[in-house]
Amino acid sequence: MPRSRNKLADWTQYVLARLAGFALSVGDIHSNLRLMETVGRLGYWINKRRRERVLANLRWSFPELDESGITRIARQSFEHFLKLVVELAVTPRVMHADTWARHVQFRDMGEGLKWFNAGKSAIVLTGHVGNWEMLGYTNALMGYPVDAIARPIDNPLVNRWVLDVRELRGLRIITKFDATDRMVQILGQGGQLGFVADQNAGKKGLFVPFFNRMASTYKSIGLLAISQQVPILCGFARRIGPSFHYEISTVDIIEPHHWQSQADPLFYVTARYTKAIETMVRRDPTQYLWMHRRWKSRPRWEQNGKPMPASVQAKIESLPWMDSATLERLKQPATD
């Protein structure tokens, strides 16, 4: 039975969120971005627990970097996260059908646009890198509306407000609690489904490589692509320069014929789109949400202090992009 909510607390949070959103959406965008960059820098030094988590994640992910490089990326990732708050607040005011081209440029989008223009079903996938909300918002403004899967915010008042902002220009949101039938229906009608696909999937997830560690990843995206025989378009929107300007890129398109010859299609698809998210992050690691606990869940063999099973190692070795150094790193026990 769901826990009853405190209506006074919900309304207080809602009013404060609306006031903060209004304050950040008025005035000069660039001044607000600089302000939040300062707040993010301050948060880096104040929030020791999250700072240490970010530093630990970066040290494992980029063993080739020295400590000064790790510290710089960590600090800038805090700044990036706070600047996102401004960008989300001003997007409805700034981005319109006749203005979006001033703020967005494209890179390697030819093949992806072919799928959209043909009206074919596809899964559109990104990670918590750059401005993931901008990706869906721009697609909708261009006339390519995407049905995005999102977890509802616990506070129903804040959730309704955020949904209204997201859907203002044509982006459609599906809550993940009632999504399965609707997702199949959308793909069957030639629609596109959007996912932010780098959350920790818990002990029941499929463990695939991500930045030198095995990461628990949801099986549902791969299963949906395989069962419906639709491609997965992997792309992202990242901030370029200090202004309200973004580059939207496609980094990989995984088509049905790519997995049909694989011994384990689900492992291959999941590992490949996770590799695509890693590629996005490497374009600019300062724009990734390093503070989230992506590697919290660990494989059973690690928990039991045993080596990686030969069957898992064989699957990893079969990945076309895998190299021996990365494989050895993956076999080492890791902590969050």
mmCIF file of C-alpha atoms in Angstrom:
data_model
loop_
_atom_site.group_PDB
_atom_site.id
_atom_site.type_symbol
_atom_site.label_atom_id
_atom_site.label_comp_id
_atom_site.label_asym_id
_atom_site.label_seq_id
_atom_site.Cartn_x
_atom_site.Cartn_y
_atom_site.Cartn_z
ATOM 1 C CA MET A 1 0.000 0.000 0.000
ATOM 2 C CA PRO A 2 1.555 3.354 -1.005
ATOM 3 C CA ARG A 3 2.554 5.646 1.836
ATOM 4 C CA SER A 4 0.239 8.644 2.319
ATOM 5 C CA ARG A 5 1.819 11.941 1.372
ATOM 6 C CA ASN A 6 2.105 15.114 3.420
ATOM 7 C CA LYS A 7 0.049 17.632 1.415
ATOM 8 C CA LEU A 8 1.606 20.636 3.154
ATOM 9 C CA ALA A 9 5.111 19.396 2.329
ATOM 10 C CA ASP A 10 4.078 18.697 -1.271
ATOM 11 C CA TRP A 11 2.648 22.199 -1.699
ATOM 12 C CA THR A 12 5.683 23.788 -0.049
ATOM 13 C CA GLN A 13 8.046 21.941 -2.376
ATOM 14 C CA TYR A 14 5.898 22.835 -5.359
ATOM 15 C CA VAL A 15 5.743 26.552 -4.546
ATOM 16 C CA LEU A 16 9.497 26.708 -3.917
ATOM 17 C CA ALA A 17 10.182 24.854 -7.177
ATOM 18 C CA ARG A 18 7.926 27.211 -9.137
ATOM 19 C CA LEU A 19 9.525 30.279 -7.567
ATOM 20 C CA ALA A 20 13.013 28.958 -8.320
ATOM 21 C CA GLY A 21 11.992 28.112 -11.874
ATOM 22 C CA PHE A 22 10.557 31.598 -12.388
ATOM 23 C CA ALA A 23 13.644 33.302 -10.943
ATOM 24 C CA LEU A 24 15.959 31.337 -13.215
ATOM 25 C CA SER A 25 13.815 31.791 -16.320
ATOM 26 C CA VAL A 26 13.796 35.586 -16.244
ATOM 27 C CA GLY A 27 16.661 37.966 -16.827
ATOM 28 C CA ASP A 28 19.847 37.285 -18.714
ATOM 29 C CA ILE A 29 20.437 33.592 -19.439
ATOM 30 C CA HIS A 30 24.205 33.914 -19.514
ATOM 31 C CA SER A 31 24.308 35.661 -16.129
ATOM 32 C CA ASN A 32 22.124 32.931 -14.624
ATOM 33 C CA LEU A 33 24.361 30.243 -16.107
ATOM 34 C CA ARG A 34 27.439 31.892 -14.599
ATOM 35 C CA LEU A 35 25.654 32.161 -11.252
ATOM 36 C CA MET A 36 24.763 28.462 -11.221
ATOM 37 C CA GLU A 37 28.273 27.559 -12.314
ATOM 38 C CA THR A 38 29.498 29.313 -9.161
ATOM 39 C CA VAL A 39 26.872 27.514 -7.068
ATOM 40 C CA GLY A 40 27.978 24.203 -8.566
ATOM 41 C CA ARG A 41 31.615 24.950 -7.760
ATOM 42 C CA LEU A 42 30.616 25.750 -4.197
ATOM 43 C CA GLY A 43 28.577 22.537 -4.001
ATOM 44 C CA TYR A 44 31.622 20.554 -5.099
ATOM 45 C CA TRP A 45 33.555 21.720 -2.048
ATOM 46 C CA ILE A 46 30.664 21.535 0.419
ATOM 47 C CA ASN A 47 29.182 18.139 -0.492
ATOM 48 C CA LYS A 48 32.031 15.870 0.500
ATOM 49 C CA ARG A 49 30.116 12.592 0.132
ATOM 50 C CA ARG A 50 29.126 13.207 -3.489
ATOM 51 C CA ARG A 51 32.495 14.759 -4.294
ATOM 52 C CA GLU A 52 34.296 11.627 -3.122
ATOM 53 C CA ARG A 53 31.912 9.436 -5.132
ATOM 54 C CA VAL A 54 32.534 11.462 -8.287
ATOM 55 C CA LEU A 55 36.309 11.379 -7.798
ATOM 56 C CA ALA A 56 36.268 7.612 -7.212
ATOM 57 C CA ASN A 57 34.154 7.017 -10.336
ATOM 58 C CA LEU A 58 36.463 9.163 -12.427
ATOM 59 C CA ARG A 59 39.659 7.533 -11.140
ATOM 60 C CA TRP A 60 38.356 4.110 -12.152
ATOM 61 C CA SER A 61 36.980 5.302 -15.488
ATOM 62 C CA PHE A 62 40.053 7.293 -16.558
ATOM 63 C CA PRO A 63 43.117 5.554 -15.084
ATOM 64 C CA GLU A 64 45.312 7.382 -17.611
ATOM 65 C CA LEU A 65 44.536 10.817 -16.107
ATOM 66 C CA ASP A 66 46.529 12.420 -13.307
ATOM 67 C CA GLU A 67 44.857 13.723 -10.154
ATOM 68 C CA SER A 68 44.655 17.312 -11.396
ATOM 69 C CA GLY A 69 42.756 16.160 -14.496
ATOM 70 C CA ILE A 70 40.398 14.048 -12.394
ATOM 71 C CA THR A 71 39.732 16.958 -10.029
ATOM 72 C CA ARG A 72 39.040 19.364 -12.888
ATOM 73 C CA ILE A 73 36.469 17.050 -14.490
ATOM 74 C CA ALA A 74 34.824 16.385 -11.125
ATOM 75 C CA ARG A 75 34.451 20.073 -10.324
ATOM 76 C CA GLN A 76 33.144 20.930 -13.785
ATOM 77 C CA SER A 77 30.616 18.080 -13.622
ATOM 78 C CA PHE A 78 29.105 19.730 -10.526
ATOM 79 C CA GLU A 79 29.018 23.047 -12.398
ATOM 80 C CA HIS A 80 27.371 21.365 -15.387
ATOM 81 C CA PHE A 81 24.644 19.813 -13.249
ATOM 82 C CA LEU A 82 23.684 23.187 -11.758
ATOM 83 C CA LYS A 83 23.719 24.890 -15.157
ATOM 84 C CA LEU A 84 21.226 22.263 -16.312
ATOM 85 C CA VAL A 85 18.741 23.712 -13.827
ATOM 86 C CA VAL A 86 18.873 27.065 -15.626
ATOM 87 C CA GLU A 87 18.638 25.442 -19.050
ATOM 88 C CA LEU A 88 15.584 23.427 -18.097
ATOM 89 C CA ALA A 89 13.923 26.534 -16.685
ATOM 90 C CA VAL A 90 14.501 28.729 -19.757
ATOM 91 C CA THR A 91 14.000 26.133 -22.502
ATOM 92 C CA PRO A 92 10.215 26.675 -22.874
ATOM 93 C CA ARG A 93 10.787 30.436 -23.191
ATOM 94 C CA VAL A 94 13.727 30.272 -25.596
ATOM 95 C CA MET A 95 13.053 27.220 -27.768
ATOM 96 C CA HIS A 96 10.244 27.612 -30.323
ATOM 97 C CA ALA A 97 9.563 26.338 -33.822
ATOM 98 C CA ASP A 98 11.116 29.491 -35.296
ATOM 99 C CA THR A 99 14.059 29.862 -32.868
ATOM 100 C CA TRP A 100 15.477 26.413 -32.125
ATOM 101 C CA ALA A 101 17.926 26.552 -35.048
ATOM 102 C CA ARG A 102 19.733 29.453 -33.347
ATOM 103 C CA HIS A 103 20.615 27.235 -30.410
ATOM 104 C CA VAL A 104 21.230 23.806 -31.950
ATOM 105 C CA GLN A 105 23.669 22.426 -34.499
ATOM 106 C CA PHE A 106 23.910 18.848 -35.767
ATOM 107 C CA ARG A 107 26.723 16.351 -36.174
ATOM 108 C CA ASP A 108 26.586 12.918 -37.802
ATOM 109 C CA MET A 109 22.789 12.978 -37.966
ATOM 110 C CA GLY A 110 22.306 11.865 -41.576
ATOM 111 C CA GLU A 111 21.457 8.215 -40.980
ATOM 112 C CA GLY A 112 19.291 8.997 -37.974
ATOM 113 C CA LEU A 113 17.269 11.587 -39.868
ATOM 114 C CA LYS A 114 16.674 9.038 -42.625
ATOM 115 C CA TRP A 115 14.845 6.839 -40.124
ATOM 116 C CA PHE A 116 12.776 9.746 -38.813
ATOM 117 C CA ASN A 117 11.910 11.059 -42.273
ATOM 118 C CA ALA A 118 10.878 7.593 -43.417
ATOM 119 C CA GLY A 119 8.421 7.363 -40.517
ATOM 120 C CA LYS A 120 9.949 4.093 -39.338
ATOM 121 C CA SER A 121 9.746 2.753 -35.804
ATOM 122 C CA ALA A 122 12.852 3.262 -33.695
ATOM 123 C CA ILE A 123 14.146 3.440 -30.159
ATOM 124 C CA VAL A 124 15.967 6.711 -29.460
ATOM 125 C CA LEU A 125 18.454 6.344 -26.637
ATOM 126 C CA THR A 126 20.726 8.615 -24.618
ATOM 127 C CA GLY A 127 22.332 8.793 -21.180
ATOM 128 C CA HIS A 128 22.661 11.330 -18.367
ATOM 129 C CA VAL A 129 25.167 13.195 -20.478
ATOM 130 C CA GLY A 130 24.901 16.757 -21.769
ATOM 131 C CA ASN A 131 21.290 17.983 -21.729
ATOM 132 C CA TRP A 132 19.132 14.896 -22.243
ATOM 133 C CA GLU A 133 15.922 16.934 -22.017
ATOM 134 C CA MET A 134 17.096 19.139 -24.911
ATOM 135 C CA LEU A 135 17.384 16.084 -27.163
ATOM 136 C CA GLY A 136 13.694 15.201 -26.937
ATOM 137 C CA TYR A 137 12.597 18.826 -26.927
ATOM 138 C CA THR A 138 14.449 19.576 -30.175
ATOM 139 C CA ASN A 139 13.155 16.433 -31.875
ATOM 140 C CA ALA A 140 9.587 17.471 -31.072
ATOM 141 C CA LEU A 141 10.130 21.018 -32.378
ATOM 142 C CA MET A 142 11.551 19.599 -35.615
ATOM 143 C CA GLY A 143 8.370 17.604 -36.136
ATOM 144 C CA TYR A 144 9.752 14.265 -34.883
ATOM 145 C CA PRO A 145 7.791 13.768 -31.649
ATOM 146 C CA VAL A 146 9.182 11.085 -29.380
ATOM 147 C CA ASP A 147 7.327 9.230 -26.646
ATOM 148 C CA ALA A 148 9.822 9.326 -23.787
ATOM 149 C CA ILE A 149 9.854 6.894 -20.883
ATOM 150 C CA ALA A 150 10.288 8.659 -17.545
ATOM 151 C CA ARG A 151 9.926 7.836 -13.888
ATOM 152 C CA PRO A 152 7.267 10.014 -12.211
ATOM 153 C CA ILE A 153 8.513 12.494 -9.606
ATOM 154 C CA ASP A 154 7.297 11.499 -6.138
ATOM 155 C CA ASN A 155 5.641 14.863 -5.464
ATOM 156 C CA PRO A 156 2.513 14.795 -7.696
ATOM 157 C CA LEU A 157 2.306 18.598 -7.927
ATOM 158 C CA VAL A 158 5.914 18.964 -9.056
ATOM 159 C CA ASN A 159 5.460 15.965 -11.339
ATOM 160 C CA ARG A 160 2.489 17.570 -13.119
ATOM 161 C CA TRP A 161 4.363 20.845 -13.572
ATOM 162 C CA VAL A 162 7.449 19.131 -14.977
ATOM 163 C CA LEU A 163 5.282 17.040 -17.327
ATOM 164 C CA ASP A 164 3.557 20.177 -18.602
ATOM 165 C CA VAL A 165 6.943 21.778 -19.346
ATOM 166 C CA ARG A 166 8.230 18.665 -21.089
ATOM 167 C CA GLU A 167 5.112 18.272 -23.210
ATOM 168 C CA LEU A 168 4.728 21.958 -24.083
ATOM 169 C CA ARG A 169 6.340 21.598 -27.544
ATOM 170 C CA GLY A 170 5.132 18.118 -28.433
ATOM 171 C CA LEU A 171 7.289 15.722 -26.403
ATOM 172 C CA ARG A 172 5.078 12.977 -24.974
ATOM 173 C CA ILE A 173 5.896 11.320 -21.658
ATOM 174 C CA ILE A 174 5.061 7.762 -20.623
ATOM 175 C CA THR A 175 5.386 6.782 -16.980
ATOM 176 C CA LYS A 176 7.318 3.551 -16.682
ATOM 177 C CA PHE A 177 4.756 1.964 -14.360
ATOM 178 C CA ASP A 178 2.181 1.429 -17.105
ATOM 179 C CA ALA A 179 4.380 1.504 -20.169
ATOM 180 C CA THR A 180 4.739 -1.950 -21.703
ATOM 181 C CA ASP A 181 1.539 -2.210 -23.751
ATOM 182 C CA ARG A 182 1.774 1.390 -24.900
ATOM 183 C CA MET A 183 5.422 1.035 -25.949
ATOM 184 C CA VAL A 184 4.615 -1.961 -28.145
ATOM 185 C CA GLN A 185 1.651 -0.084 -29.604
ATOM 186 C CA ILE A 186 3.760 2.995 -30.435
ATOM 187 C CA LEU A 187 6.439 0.966 -32.186
ATOM 188 C CA GLY A 188 3.771 -0.980 -34.055
ATOM 189 C CA GLN A 189 2.395 2.309 -35.395
ATOM 190 C CA GLY A 190 5.753 3.563 -36.668
ATOM 191 C CA GLY A 191 6.529 5.759 -33.653
ATOM 192 C CA GLN A 192 9.740 6.451 -31.758
ATOM 193 C CA LEU A 193 10.404 5.684 -28.107
ATOM 194 C CA GLY A 194 12.958 7.630 -26.072
ATOM 195 C CA PHE A 195 14.985 6.256 -23.154
ATOM 196 C CA VAL A 196 17.635 7.608 -20.805
ATOM 197 C CA ALA A 197 19.385 4.278 -20.502
ATOM 198 C CA ASP A 198 22.242 4.483 -18.000
ATOM 199 C CA GLN A 199 20.491 3.896 -14.672
ATOM 200 C CA ASN A 200 21.625 1.144 -12.342
ATOM 201 C CA ALA A 201 19.244 -1.803 -12.867
ATOM 202 C CA GLY A 202 19.853 -3.569 -9.554
ATOM 203 C CA LYS A 203 20.738 -7.177 -8.907
ATOM 204 C CA LYS A 204 18.381 -8.457 -11.629
ATOM 205 C CA GLY A 205 19.937 -6.343 -14.373
ATOM 206 C CA LEU A 206 22.202 -7.542 -17.163
ATOM 207 C CA PHE A 207 25.844 -6.772 -16.374
ATOM 208 C CA VAL A 208 27.748 -5.324 -19.341
ATOM 209 C CA PRO A 209 30.980 -3.294 -19.609
ATOM 210 C CA PHE A 210 30.825 0.441 -18.933
ATOM 211 C CA PHE A 211 33.991 2.444 -18.276
ATOM 212 C CA ASN A 212 36.161 -0.507 -17.190
ATOM 213 C CA ARG A 213 33.527 -1.976 -14.842
ATOM 214 C CA MET A 214 30.606 -4.316 -15.222
ATOM 215 C CA ALA A 215 27.439 -2.234 -14.833
ATOM 216 C CA SER A 216 23.934 -3.524 -14.125
ATOM 217 C CA THR A 217 21.767 -2.484 -17.083
ATOM 218 C CA TYR A 218 18.062 -2.867 -17.802
ATOM 219 C CA LYS A 219 17.170 -5.727 -20.134
ATOM 220 C CA SER A 220 13.899 -4.175 -21.297
ATOM 221 C CA ILE A 221 15.363 -1.917 -24.008
ATOM 222 C CA GLY A 222 17.235 -4.739 -25.723
ATOM 223 C CA LEU A 223 14.313 -7.112 -25.380
ATOM 224 C CA LEU A 224 11.961 -4.526 -26.884
ATOM 225 C CA ALA A 225 14.277 -3.834 -29.838
ATOM 226 C CA ILE A 226 14.775 -7.547 -30.533
ATOM 227 C CA SER A 227 11.120 -8.559 -30.158
ATOM 228 C CA GLN A 228 9.856 -5.678 -32.319
ATOM 229 C CA GLN A 229 12.806 -5.759 -34.754
ATOM 230 C CA VAL A 230 13.439 -2.012 -34.544
ATOM 231 C CA PRO A 231 16.771 -0.132 -34.567
ATOM 232 C CA ILE A 232 18.259 1.725 -31.613
ATOM 233 C CA LEU A 233 19.442 5.258 -32.429
ATOM 234 C CA CYS A 234 22.033 6.370 -29.875
ATOM 235 C CA GLY A 235 22.549 10.127 -29.620
ATOM 236 C CA PHE A 236 22.937 13.051 -27.253
ATOM 237 C CA ALA A 237 22.850 16.823 -26.905
ATOM 238 C CA ARG A 238 25.837 18.535 -25.318
ATOM 239 C CA ARG A 239 26.474 22.147 -24.442
ATOM 240 C CA ILE A 240 29.106 23.849 -26.589
ATOM 241 C CA GLY A 241 30.627 27.053 -25.312
ATOM 242 C CA PRO A 242 29.344 29.164 -22.420
ATOM 243 C CA SER A 243 26.104 30.186 -24.126
ATOM 244 C CA PHE A 244 22.707 28.512 -24.595
ATOM 245 C CA HIS A 245 23.948 26.481 -27.558
ATOM 246 C CA TYR A 246 24.082 22.720 -28.168
ATOM 247 C CA GLU A 247 25.400 20.101 -30.523
ATOM 248 C CA ILE A 248 23.158 17.099 -31.200
ATOM 249 C CA SER A 249 24.988 14.004 -32.429
ATOM 250 C CA THR A 250 24.311 10.404 -33.361
ATOM 251 C CA VAL A 251 27.095 8.101 -32.171
ATOM 252 C CA ASP A 252 25.684 4.712 -33.213
ATOM 253 C CA ILE A 253 22.688 3.059 -34.876
ATOM 254 C CA ILE A 254 22.107 -0.572 -33.923
ATOM 255 C CA GLU A 255 20.021 -2.307 -36.569
ATOM 256 C CA PRO A 256 18.352 -5.745 -36.382
ATOM 257 C CA HIS A 257 20.825 -7.373 -38.766
ATOM 258 C CA HIS A 258 23.641 -6.429 -36.364
ATOM 259 C CA TRP A 259 22.405 -8.715 -33.599
ATOM 260 C CA GLN A 260 20.813 -11.524 -35.559
ATOM 261 C CA SER A 261 24.110 -13.361 -36.030
ATOM 262 C CA GLN A 262 25.180 -12.964 -32.393
ATOM 263 C CA ALA A 263 25.267 -15.954 -30.039
ATOM 264 C CA ASP A 264 23.594 -13.854 -27.331
ATOM 265 C CA PRO A 265 21.667 -11.030 -29.049
ATOM 266 C CA LEU A 266 20.448 -9.442 -25.805
ATOM 267 C CA PHE A 267 23.955 -9.217 -24.338
ATOM 268 C CA TYR A 268 25.308 -7.796 -27.589
ATOM 269 C CA VAL A 269 22.598 -5.126 -27.976
ATOM 270 C CA THR A 270 22.807 -4.048 -24.333
ATOM 271 C CA ALA A 271 26.606 -3.931 -24.385
ATOM 272 C CA ARG A 272 26.653 -2.011 -27.655
ATOM 273 C CA TYR A 273 24.266 0.745 -26.639
ATOM 274 C CA THR A 274 26.094 1.019 -23.302
ATOM 275 C CA LYS A 275 29.320 1.406 -25.284
ATOM 276 C CA ALA A 276 27.581 4.168 -27.280
ATOM 277 C CA ILE A 277 26.771 6.013 -24.041
ATOM 278 C CA GLU A 278 30.411 5.693 -23.016
ATOM 279 C CA THR A 279 31.378 7.244 -26.356
ATOM 280 C CA MET A 280 29.025 10.165 -25.653
ATOM 281 C CA VAL A 281 30.605 10.719 -22.242
ATOM 282 C CA ARG A 282 34.147 10.611 -23.613
ATOM 283 C CA ARG A 283 33.270 13.465 -25.993
ATOM 284 C CA ASP A 284 33.072 15.670 -22.890
ATOM 285 C CA PRO A 285 33.307 13.892 -19.513
ATOM 286 C CA THR A 286 32.597 17.161 -17.667
ATOM 287 C CA GLN A 287 28.972 16.913 -18.866
ATOM 288 C CA TYR A 288 28.182 13.538 -17.312
ATOM 289 C CA LEU A 289 26.285 12.885 -14.088
ATOM 290 C CA TRP A 290 29.189 11.181 -12.330
ATOM 291 C CA MET A 291 27.518 11.582 -8.944
ATOM 292 C CA HIS A 292 24.825 8.980 -9.654
ATOM 293 C CA ARG A 293 25.513 5.429 -8.462
ATOM 294 C CA ARG A 294 25.803 3.754 -11.834
ATOM 295 C CA TRP A 295 27.958 0.898 -10.502
ATOM 296 C CA LYS A 296 26.192 0.377 -7.170
ATOM 297 C CA SER A 297 25.041 -3.189 -7.945
ATOM 298 C CA ARG A 298 27.780 -5.758 -8.399
ATOM 299 C CA PRO A 299 27.736 -9.123 -10.206
ATOM 300 C CA ARG A 300 27.133 -12.173 -8.041
ATOM 301 C CA TRP A 301 30.609 -13.537 -8.705
ATOM 302 C CA GLU A 302 32.149 -10.319 -7.349
ATOM 303 C CA GLN A 303 29.944 -10.407 -4.268
ATOM 304 C CA ASN A 304 31.051 -13.979 -3.610
ATOM 305 C CA GLY A 305 34.725 -13.149 -4.111
ATOM 306 C CA LYS A 306 34.996 -15.401 -7.174
ATOM 307 C CA PRO A 307 36.567 -14.755 -10.589
ATOM 308 C CA MET A 308 34.488 -13.772 -13.594
ATOM 309 C CA PRO A 309 32.777 -16.897 -15.007
ATOM 310 C CA ALA A 310 34.241 -18.225 -18.246
ATOM 311 C CA SER A 311 30.851 -17.888 -19.946
ATOM 312 C CA VAL A 312 30.697 -14.159 -19.171
ATOM 313 C CA GLN A 313 34.308 -13.654 -20.240
ATOM 314 C CA ALA A 314 33.571 -15.362 -23.559
ATOM 315 C CA LYS A 315 30.657 -12.987 -24.214
ATOM 316 C CA ILE A 316 32.818 -9.968 -23.466
ATOM 317 C CA GLU A 317 35.665 -11.241 -25.651
ATOM 318 C CA SER A 318 33.201 -11.654 -28.534
ATOM 319 C CA LEU A 319 32.373 -7.930 -28.547
ATOM 320 C CA PRO A 320 34.057 -6.443 -31.651
ATOM 321 C CA TRP A 321 35.361 -3.380 -29.809
ATOM 322 C CA MET A 322 36.806 -5.221 -26.808
ATOM 323 C CA ASP A 323 40.568 -5.230 -26.161
ATOM 324 C CA SER A 324 42.663 -7.311 -23.778
ATOM 325 C CA ALA A 325 43.589 -4.408 -21.461
ATOM 326 C CA THR A 326 39.944 -3.462 -20.892
ATOM 327 C CA LEU A 327 39.010 -7.102 -20.346
ATOM 328 C CA GLU A 328 41.632 -7.455 -17.636
ATOM 329 C CA ARG A 329 40.344 -4.321 -15.960
ATOM 330 C CA LEU A 330 36.766 -5.670 -16.088
ATOM 331 C CA LYS A 331 37.860 -8.852 -14.316
ATOM 332 C CA GLN A 332 39.062 -6.913 -11.291
ATOM 333 C CA PRO A 333 36.630 -6.470 -8.365
ATOM 334 C CA ALA A 334 35.210 -2.922 -8.296
ATOM 335 C CA THR A 335 33.392 -0.820 -5.740
ATOM 336 C CA ASP A 336 30.901 2.018 -6.198
#
